PDB file of C-alpha atoms in Angstrom:
ATOM      1  CA  ASP A   1     -13.084  -0.612  -0.484  1.00 87.00           C
ATOM      2  CA  ILE A   2     -11.160  -3.647   0.383  1.00 93.00           C
ATOM      3  CA  GLN A   3     -13.238  -6.206   2.225  1.00 95.00           C
ATOM      4  CA  MET A   4     -11.814  -8.676   4.792  1.00 97.00           C
ATOM      5  CA  THR A   5     -13.527 -12.111   5.138  1.00 98.00           C
ATOM      6  CA  GLN A   6     -12.745 -14.421   7.872  1.00 98.00           C
ATOM      7  CA  SER A   7     -13.488 -18.094   8.293  1.00 98.00           C
ATOM      8  CA  PRO A   8     -14.860 -19.988  10.098  1.00 98.00           C
ATOM      9  CA  SER A   9     -17.021 -17.524  11.921  1.00 98.00           C
ATOM     10  CA  SER A  10     -16.817 -19.800  15.082  1.00 98.00           C
ATOM     11  CA  LEU A  11     -14.986 -23.036  16.056  1.00 98.00           C
ATOM     12  CA  SER A  12     -14.883 -25.318  18.924  1.00 98.00           C
ATOM     13  CA  ALA A  13     -11.711 -27.327  19.670  1.00 98.00           C
ATOM     14  CA  SER A  14     -10.217 -29.341  22.366  1.00 98.00           C
ATOM     15  CA  VAL A  15      -7.342 -28.207  24.664  1.00 98.00           C
ATOM     16  CA  GLY A  16      -4.138 -28.916  22.842  1.00 98.00           C
ATOM     17  CA  ASP A  17      -5.584 -29.025  19.402  1.00 98.00           C
ATOM     18  CA  ARG A  18      -4.045 -27.008  16.508  1.00 98.00           C
ATOM     19  CA  VAL A  19      -6.409 -24.135  15.495  1.00 98.00           C
ATOM     20  CA  THR A  20      -6.292 -22.261  12.174  1.00 98.00           C
ATOM     21  CA  ILE A  21      -8.307 -19.227  11.230  1.00 98.00           C
ATOM     22  CA  THR A  22      -8.301 -17.879   7.709  1.00 98.00           C
ATOM     23  CA  CYS A  23      -8.598 -14.219   6.549  1.00 98.00           C
ATOM     24  CA  ARG A  24      -9.073 -13.333   2.965  1.00 98.00           C
ATOM     25  CA  ALA A  25      -8.723  -9.668   1.429  1.00 97.00           C
ATOM     26  CA  SER A  26     -10.937  -8.765  -1.558  1.00 97.00           C
ATOM     27  CA  GLN A  27      -7.644  -7.073  -3.036  1.00 96.00           C
ATOM     28  CA  GLY A  28      -3.881  -7.704  -2.343  1.00 96.00           C
ATOM     29  CA  ILE A  29      -2.649  -5.923   0.795  1.00 96.00           C
ATOM     30  CA  SER A  30       0.936  -7.196   0.707  1.00 95.00           C
ATOM     31  CA  ASN A  31       1.649  -7.972   4.341  1.00 95.00           C
ATOM     32  CA  TYR A  32      -0.349  -5.096   5.970  1.00 96.00           C
ATOM     33  CA  LEU A  33      -2.231  -7.593   8.104  1.00 97.00           C
ATOM     34  CA  ALA A  34      -2.719  -7.605  11.944  1.00 98.00           C
ATOM     35  CA  TRP A  35      -4.512 -10.018  14.106  1.00 98.00           C
ATOM     36  CA  TYR A  36      -6.233  -9.109  17.454  1.00 98.00           C
ATOM     37  CA  GLN A  37      -7.662 -11.182  20.331  1.00 98.00           C
ATOM     38  CA  GLN A  38     -10.623  -9.952  22.203  1.00 98.00           C
ATOM     39  CA  LYS A  39     -11.765 -11.776  25.284  1.00 97.00           C
ATOM     40  CA  PRO A  40     -15.331 -11.204  26.633  1.00 94.00           C
ATOM     41  CA  GLY A  41     -15.790  -7.736  27.931  1.00 94.00           C
ATOM     42  CA  LYS A  42     -12.100  -6.767  27.287  1.00 97.00           C
ATOM     43  CA  VAL A  43     -10.370  -4.498  25.020  1.00 98.00           C
ATOM     44  CA  PRO A  44      -8.935  -5.922  21.818  1.00 98.00           C
ATOM     45  CA  LYS A  45      -5.304  -6.872  22.126  1.00 97.00           C
ATOM     46  CA  LEU A  46      -2.783  -6.918  19.305  1.00 97.00           C
ATOM     47  CA  LEU A  47      -1.299 -10.467  18.635  1.00 98.00           C
ATOM     48  CA  ILE A  48       0.456 -10.159  15.299  1.00 98.00           C
ATOM     49  CA  TYR A  49       1.346  -7.537  12.824  1.00 97.00           C
ATOM     50  CA  ALA A  50       2.921  -7.404   9.428  1.00 97.00           C
ATOM     51  CA  ALA A  51       1.075 -10.670   8.987  1.00 98.00           C
ATOM     52  CA  SER A  52       3.631 -12.777  10.858  1.00 98.00           C
ATOM     53  CA  THR A  53       5.416 -10.653  13.465  1.00 97.00           C
ATOM     54  CA  LEU A  54       4.477 -11.645  16.961  1.00 98.00           C
ATOM     55  CA  GLN A  55       3.847  -8.736  19.302  1.00 96.00           C
ATOM     56  CA  SER A  56       5.971  -8.570  22.394  1.00 96.00           C
ATOM     57  CA  GLY A  57       4.628 -10.679  25.248  1.00 97.00           C
ATOM     58  CA  VAL A  58       2.357 -12.851  23.127  1.00 98.00           C
ATOM     59  CA  PRO A  59       2.740 -16.630  23.618  1.00 98.00           C
ATOM     60  CA  SER A  60       4.803 -18.283  20.854  1.00 98.00           C
ATOM     61  CA  ARG A  61       1.860 -20.856  20.342  1.00 98.00           C
ATOM     62  CA  PHE A  62       0.433 -18.036  18.135  1.00 98.00           C
ATOM     63  CA  SER A  63       1.771 -17.431  14.689  1.00 98.00           C
ATOM     64  CA  GLY A  64       0.605 -15.808  11.411  1.00 98.00           C
ATOM     65  CA  SER A  65       1.336 -16.432   7.838  1.00 98.00           C
ATOM     66  CA  GLY A  66       0.346 -15.136   4.426  1.00 98.00           C
ATOM     67  CA  SER A  67       0.649 -12.310   1.991  1.00 98.00           C
ATOM     68  CA  GLY A  68      -1.389 -10.657  -0.711  1.00 97.00           C
ATOM     69  CA  THR A  69      -4.867 -11.784  -0.186  1.00 98.00           C
ATOM     70  CA  ASP A  70      -4.733 -14.943   1.977  1.00 98.00           C
ATOM     71  CA  PHE A  71      -3.672 -14.979   5.536  1.00 98.00           C
ATOM     72  CA  THR A  72      -3.816 -17.359   8.535  1.00 98.00           C
ATOM     73  CA  LEU A  73      -3.623 -17.290  12.306  1.00 98.00           C
ATOM     74  CA  THR A  74      -2.669 -20.415  13.936  1.00 98.00           C
ATOM     75  CA  ILE A  75      -2.723 -21.439  17.615  1.00 98.00           C
ATOM     76  CA  SER A  76      -0.349 -24.474  17.798  1.00 98.00           C
ATOM     77  CA  SER A  77      -1.845 -25.800  20.918  1.00 98.00           C
ATOM     78  CA  LEU A  78      -5.047 -24.392  22.166  1.00 98.00           C
ATOM     79  CA  GLN A  79      -5.183 -23.413  25.819  1.00 98.00           C
ATOM     80  CA  PRO A  80      -8.155 -22.602  28.029  1.00 97.00           C
ATOM     81  CA  GLU A  81      -7.088 -18.873  28.187  1.00 97.00           C
ATOM     82  CA  ASP A  82      -7.273 -18.620  24.378  1.00 98.00           C
ATOM     83  CA  VAL A  83     -11.058 -18.675  24.522  1.00 98.00           C
ATOM     84  CA  ALA A  84     -11.841 -15.318  22.723  1.00 98.00           C
ATOM     85  CA  THR A  85     -12.801 -13.770  19.379  1.00 98.00           C
ATOM     86  CA  TYR A  86     -10.167 -13.171  16.864  1.00 98.00           C
ATOM     87  CA  TYR A  87     -10.242 -10.437  14.316  1.00 98.00           C
ATOM     88  CA  CYS A  88      -7.928  -9.654  11.369  1.00 98.00           C
ATOM     89  CA  GLN A  89      -7.480  -6.141  10.092  1.00 97.00           C
ATOM     90  CA  LYS A  90      -5.912  -4.623   7.007  1.00 96.00           C
ATOM     91  CA  TYR A  91      -3.960  -1.397   7.459  1.00 93.00           C
ATOM     92  CA  ASN A  92      -2.505  -0.682   4.117  1.00 85.00           C
ATOM     93  CA  SER A  93      -4.360   2.640   3.772  1.00 85.00           C
ATOM     94  CA  ALA A  94      -6.277   5.148   6.034  1.00 83.00           C
ATOM     95  CA  ARG A  95      -9.180   2.649   6.207  1.00 88.00           C
ATOM     96  CA  GLY A  96      -8.431  -0.009   8.880  1.00 90.00           C
ATOM     97  CA  THR A  97     -11.116  -2.543   8.010  1.00 94.00           C
ATOM     98  CA  PHE A  98     -11.657  -5.524  10.273  1.00 97.00           C
ATOM     99  CA  GLY A  99     -12.803  -8.982   9.390  1.00 98.00           C
ATOM    100  CA  GLN A 100     -16.009 -10.142  10.965  1.00 98.00           C
ATOM    101  CA  GLY A 101     -14.365 -12.168  13.728  1.00 98.00           C
ATOM    102  CA  THR A 102     -13.786 -15.760  14.647  1.00 98.00           C
ATOM    103  CA  LYS A 103     -15.107 -16.898  18.026  1.00 98.00           C
ATOM    104  CA  VAL A 104     -12.965 -19.724  19.521  1.00 98.00           C
ATOM    105  CA  GLU A 105     -14.344 -22.044  22.168  1.00 98.00           C
ATOM    106  CA  ILE A 106     -13.115 -25.092  24.079  1.00 97.00           C
ATOM    107  CA  LYS A 107     -14.927 -28.280  23.389  1.00 96.00           C
TER     108      LYS A 107
ATOM    109  CA  GLN B   1       4.537   4.119  24.951  1.00 84.00           C
ATOM    110  CA  VAL B   2       1.471   6.165  24.574  1.00 91.00           C
ATOM    111  CA  GLN B   3      -1.695   5.392  26.754  1.00 95.00           C
ATOM    112  CA  LEU B   4      -5.198   6.383  25.985  1.00 97.00           C
ATOM    113  CA  VAL B   5      -7.888   7.272  28.462  1.00 98.00           C
ATOM    114  CA  GLN B   6     -11.443   7.728  27.210  1.00 98.00           C
ATOM    115  CA  SER B   7     -14.410   9.726  28.646  1.00 98.00           C
ATOM    116  CA  GLY B   8     -17.101   8.012  30.520  1.00 98.00           C
ATOM    117  CA  ALA B   9     -20.222   6.338  29.546  1.00 98.00           C
ATOM    118  CA  GLU B  10     -23.117   8.266  27.871  1.00 98.00           C
ATOM    119  CA  VAL B  11     -26.765   7.918  27.604  1.00 98.00           C
ATOM    120  CA  LYS B  12     -28.320   9.788  24.722  1.00 98.00           C
ATOM    121  CA  LYS B  13     -31.786  10.231  23.280  1.00 98.00           C
ATOM    122  CA  PRO B  14     -32.470   9.393  19.518  1.00 98.00           C
ATOM    123  CA  GLY B  15     -31.649  12.209  17.217  1.00 98.00           C
ATOM    124  CA  SER B  16     -29.189  13.872  19.510  1.00 98.00           C
ATOM    125  CA  SER B  17     -25.325  13.915  19.230  1.00 98.00           C
ATOM    126  CA  VAL B  18     -22.538  12.458  21.437  1.00 98.00           C
ATOM    127  CA  LYS B  19     -18.970  13.395  21.776  1.00 98.00           C
ATOM    128  CA  VAL B  20     -16.414  10.982  23.055  1.00 98.00           C
ATOM    129  CA  SER B  21     -12.961  12.054  24.103  1.00 98.00           C
ATOM    130  CA  CYS B  22      -9.638  10.173  24.053  1.00 98.00           C
ATOM    131  CA  LYS B  23      -6.691  11.644  25.881  1.00 97.00           C
ATOM    132  CA  ALA B  24      -3.204  10.346  25.232  1.00 95.00           C
ATOM    133  CA  SER B  25      -0.356  10.532  27.513  1.00 92.00           C
ATOM    134  CA  GLY B  26       3.251   9.131  27.548  1.00 88.00           C
ATOM    135  CA  GLY B  27       3.998   9.607  23.826  1.00 80.00           C
ATOM    136  CA  THR B  28       4.147  12.119  21.022  1.00 84.00           C
ATOM    137  CA  PHE B  29       0.501  12.609  20.314  1.00 84.00           C
ATOM    138  CA  SER B  30       1.006  14.455  16.965  1.00 80.00           C
ATOM    139  CA  SER B  31       3.027  11.492  15.667  1.00 83.00           C
ATOM    140  CA  TYR B  32       0.175   9.072  15.795  1.00 91.00           C
ATOM    141  CA  ALA B  33      -3.131   8.482  13.988  1.00 94.00           C
ATOM    142  CA  ILE B  34      -6.012   8.102  16.283  1.00 95.00           C
ATOM    143  CA  SER B  35      -8.684   5.810  14.965  1.00 96.00           C
ATOM    144  CA  TRP B  36     -12.189   5.218  16.341  1.00 98.00           C
ATOM    145  CA  VAL B  37     -13.692   1.624  16.220  1.00 98.00           C
ATOM    146  CA  ARG B  38     -17.157   0.783  17.578  1.00 98.00           C
ATOM    147  CA  GLN B  39     -18.630  -2.583  18.737  1.00 98.00           C
ATOM    148  CA  ALA B  40     -22.305  -2.954  19.007  1.00 98.00           C
ATOM    149  CA  PRO B  41     -23.496  -5.503  21.660  1.00 97.00           C
ATOM    150  CA  GLY B  42     -22.637  -9.033  20.417  1.00 96.00           C
ATOM    151  CA  GLN B  43     -21.098  -7.727  17.175  1.00 97.00           C
ATOM    152  CA  GLY B  44     -17.613  -7.259  15.652  1.00 98.00           C
ATOM    153  CA  LEU B  45     -15.342  -4.407  15.381  1.00 98.00           C
ATOM    154  CA  GLU B  46     -16.107  -1.603  13.027  1.00 97.00           C
ATOM    155  CA  TRP B  47     -13.715   1.063  12.014  1.00 96.00           C
ATOM    156  CA  MET B  48     -15.293   4.443  11.869  1.00 97.00           C
ATOM    157  CA  GLY B  49     -12.584   6.893  10.909  1.00 96.00           C
ATOM    158  CA  ARG B  50      -9.284   8.360  11.970  1.00 95.00           C
ATOM    159  CA  ILE B  51      -7.332  11.554  12.393  1.00 95.00           C
ATOM    160  CA  ILE B  52      -3.626  12.332  12.001  1.00 93.00           C
ATOM    161  CA  PRO B  53      -3.376  15.243  14.588  1.00 91.00           C
ATOM    162  CA  ILE B  54      -0.109  16.763  12.985  1.00 91.00           C
ATOM    163  CA  LEU B  55      -1.933  16.983   9.761  1.00 90.00           C
ATOM    164  CA  GLY B  56      -5.304  17.683  11.160  1.00 89.00           C
ATOM    165  CA  ILE B  57      -6.687  15.402   8.342  1.00 91.00           C
ATOM    166  CA  ALA B  58      -9.447  12.928   9.096  1.00 95.00           C
ATOM    167  CA  ASN B  59     -10.695  10.024   7.030  1.00 94.00           C
ATOM    168  CA  TYR B  60     -14.025   8.369   7.488  1.00 96.00           C
ATOM    169  CA  ALA B  61     -15.720   5.148   6.647  1.00 94.00           C
ATOM    170  CA  GLN B  62     -18.414   5.579   4.007  1.00 94.00           C
ATOM    171  CA  LYS B  63     -20.987   4.217   6.352  1.00 94.00           C
ATOM    172  CA  PHE B  64     -20.608   7.060   8.771  1.00 95.00           C
ATOM    173  CA  GLN B  65     -19.713   9.862   6.328  1.00 92.00           C
ATOM    174  CA  GLY B  66     -21.793  12.983   7.136  1.00 94.00           C
ATOM    175  CA  ARG B  67     -22.655  11.852  10.491  1.00 97.00           C
ATOM    176  CA  VAL B  68     -19.264  11.395  12.349  1.00 98.00           C
ATOM    177  CA  THR B  69     -16.676  14.044  12.922  1.00 98.00           C
ATOM    178  CA  ILE B  70     -13.255  13.191  14.293  1.00 98.00           C
ATOM    179  CA  THR B  71     -11.123  16.134  15.671  1.00 97.00           C
ATOM    180  CA  ALA B  72      -7.914  16.455  17.688  1.00 96.00           C
ATOM    181  CA  ASP B  73      -6.594  19.179  20.132  1.00 95.00           C
ATOM    182  CA  LYS B  74      -2.845  19.023  19.991  1.00 93.00           C
ATOM    183  CA  SER B  75      -2.590  21.373  22.879  1.00 93.00           C
ATOM    184  CA  THR B  76      -4.325  18.730  25.216  1.00 94.00           C
ATOM    185  CA  SER B  77      -3.267  15.594  23.369  1.00 95.00           C
ATOM    186  CA  THR B  78      -7.005  14.724  22.969  1.00 96.00           C
ATOM    187  CA  ALA B  79      -8.968  13.274  20.206  1.00 97.00           C
ATOM    188  CA  TYR B  80     -12.558  13.638  19.970  1.00 98.00           C
ATOM    189  CA  MET B  81     -15.347  11.570  17.914  1.00 98.00           C
ATOM    190  CA  GLU B  82     -18.761  13.206  17.570  1.00 98.00           C
ATOM    191  CA  LEU B  83     -21.502  11.171  16.016  1.00 98.00           C
ATOM    192  CA  SER B  84     -24.859  12.961  15.313  1.00 98.00           C
ATOM    193  CA  SER B  85     -28.460  11.873  14.471  1.00 97.00           C
ATOM    194  CA  LEU B  86     -28.109   9.080  16.941  1.00 98.00           C
ATOM    195  CA  ARG B  87     -30.401   6.091  16.696  1.00 98.00           C
ATOM    196  CA  SER B  88     -30.701   2.878  18.668  1.00 97.00           C
ATOM    197  CA  GLU B  89     -28.403   1.021  16.404  1.00 97.00           C
ATOM    198  CA  ASP B  90     -25.627   3.348  17.490  1.00 98.00           C
ATOM    199  CA  THR B  91     -25.651   1.799  20.828  1.00 98.00           C
ATOM    200  CA  ALA B  92     -22.153   0.395  21.281  1.00 98.00           C
ATOM    201  CA  VAL B  93     -18.932   0.539  22.913  1.00 98.00           C
ATOM    202  CA  TYR B  94     -16.634   3.022  21.180  1.00 98.00           C
ATOM    203  CA  TYR B  95     -12.867   2.635  21.154  1.00 98.00           C
ATOM    204  CA  CYS B  96     -10.018   4.997  20.285  1.00 98.00           C
ATOM    205  CA  ALA B  97      -6.723   3.301  19.200  1.00 97.00           C
ATOM    206  CA  ALA B  98      -3.487   4.679  18.374  1.00 95.00           C
ATOM    207  CA  SER B  99      -1.087   3.745  15.597  1.00 92.00           C
ATOM    208  CA  LEU B 100       1.623   5.335  13.445  1.00 86.00           C
ATOM    209  CA  PRO B 101      -0.150   6.322  10.240  1.00 80.00           C
ATOM    210  CA  ASN B 102      -1.096   3.177   8.289  1.00 81.00           C
ATOM    211  CA  TRP B 103       0.193   0.828  10.898  1.00 88.00           C
ATOM    212  CA  TRP B 104      -1.548  -1.599  13.262  1.00 94.00           C
ATOM    213  CA  PHE B 105      -3.605  -0.432  16.280  1.00 95.00           C
ATOM    214  CA  ASP B 106      -1.751  -0.416  19.465  1.00 94.00           C
ATOM    215  CA  PRO B 107      -2.645   0.627  22.107  1.00 95.00           C
ATOM    216  CA  TRP B 108      -6.437   1.054  22.478  1.00 97.00           C
ATOM    217  CA  GLY B 109      -8.488   3.050  24.953  1.00 98.00           C
ATOM    218  CA  GLN B 110     -10.548   1.459  27.565  1.00 98.00           C
ATOM    219  CA  GLY B 111     -13.779   1.958  25.548  1.00 98.00           C
ATOM    220  CA  THR B 112     -16.741   4.160  26.069  1.00 98.00           C
ATOM    221  CA  LEU B 113     -20.375   2.798  26.199  1.00 98.00           C
ATOM    222  CA  VAL B 114     -22.826   4.934  24.371  1.00 98.00           C
ATOM    223  CA  THR B 115     -26.512   4.020  24.901  1.00 98.00           C
ATOM    224  CA  VAL B 116     -29.225   5.477  22.685  1.00 98.00           C
ATOM    225  CA  SER B 117     -32.541   5.205  24.166  1.00 97.00           C
ATOM    226  CA  SER B 118     -35.704   7.230  24.487  1.00 95.00           C
TER     227      SER B 118
END
């Protein structure tokens, strides 16, 4: 099975900072990669699919890139409402494996 | 756009089974794949398995193989996830999520808390 590894597991940044989260697949998955945001006590929310396509309604400060095995989620200017845990997920097969998550906090 | 509504919270004894439902409305149920994802307290998201109702075919994560059964009733647009031989480590919020087959998950159900305790 393909494994998804995110880094870092947590980060603390200031409001307005640029934040980057990395997701690595153990095998190539083309661009079959999604990113989700989960705020405490809430349902996961789709942010990005096909590695770089922003879901409707998601602020433009979020962006995704990558293909193959290496992917990134970038928040261009961190806002207080972005405090959450972010998960990557591969969906190139029946098995929709998630990364272990990256918790983002405000410094 | 399909919407998913899950059944309510459950409290179960170790060794028993639980069956959680996920009812879809507002879309073509059979066109979607319905996946089940669980989240233990303070932990990440864990994909358990999925079903494509129009095909009636289910796929399971190896970790849950033999202990989880995912079914779908096309007549009521409802998917079910049954987990057997429950243990305390199965205490978690269980989510269903819809996708076109091999696409991203959107939307998600509201989650069902299953507590396993003696």
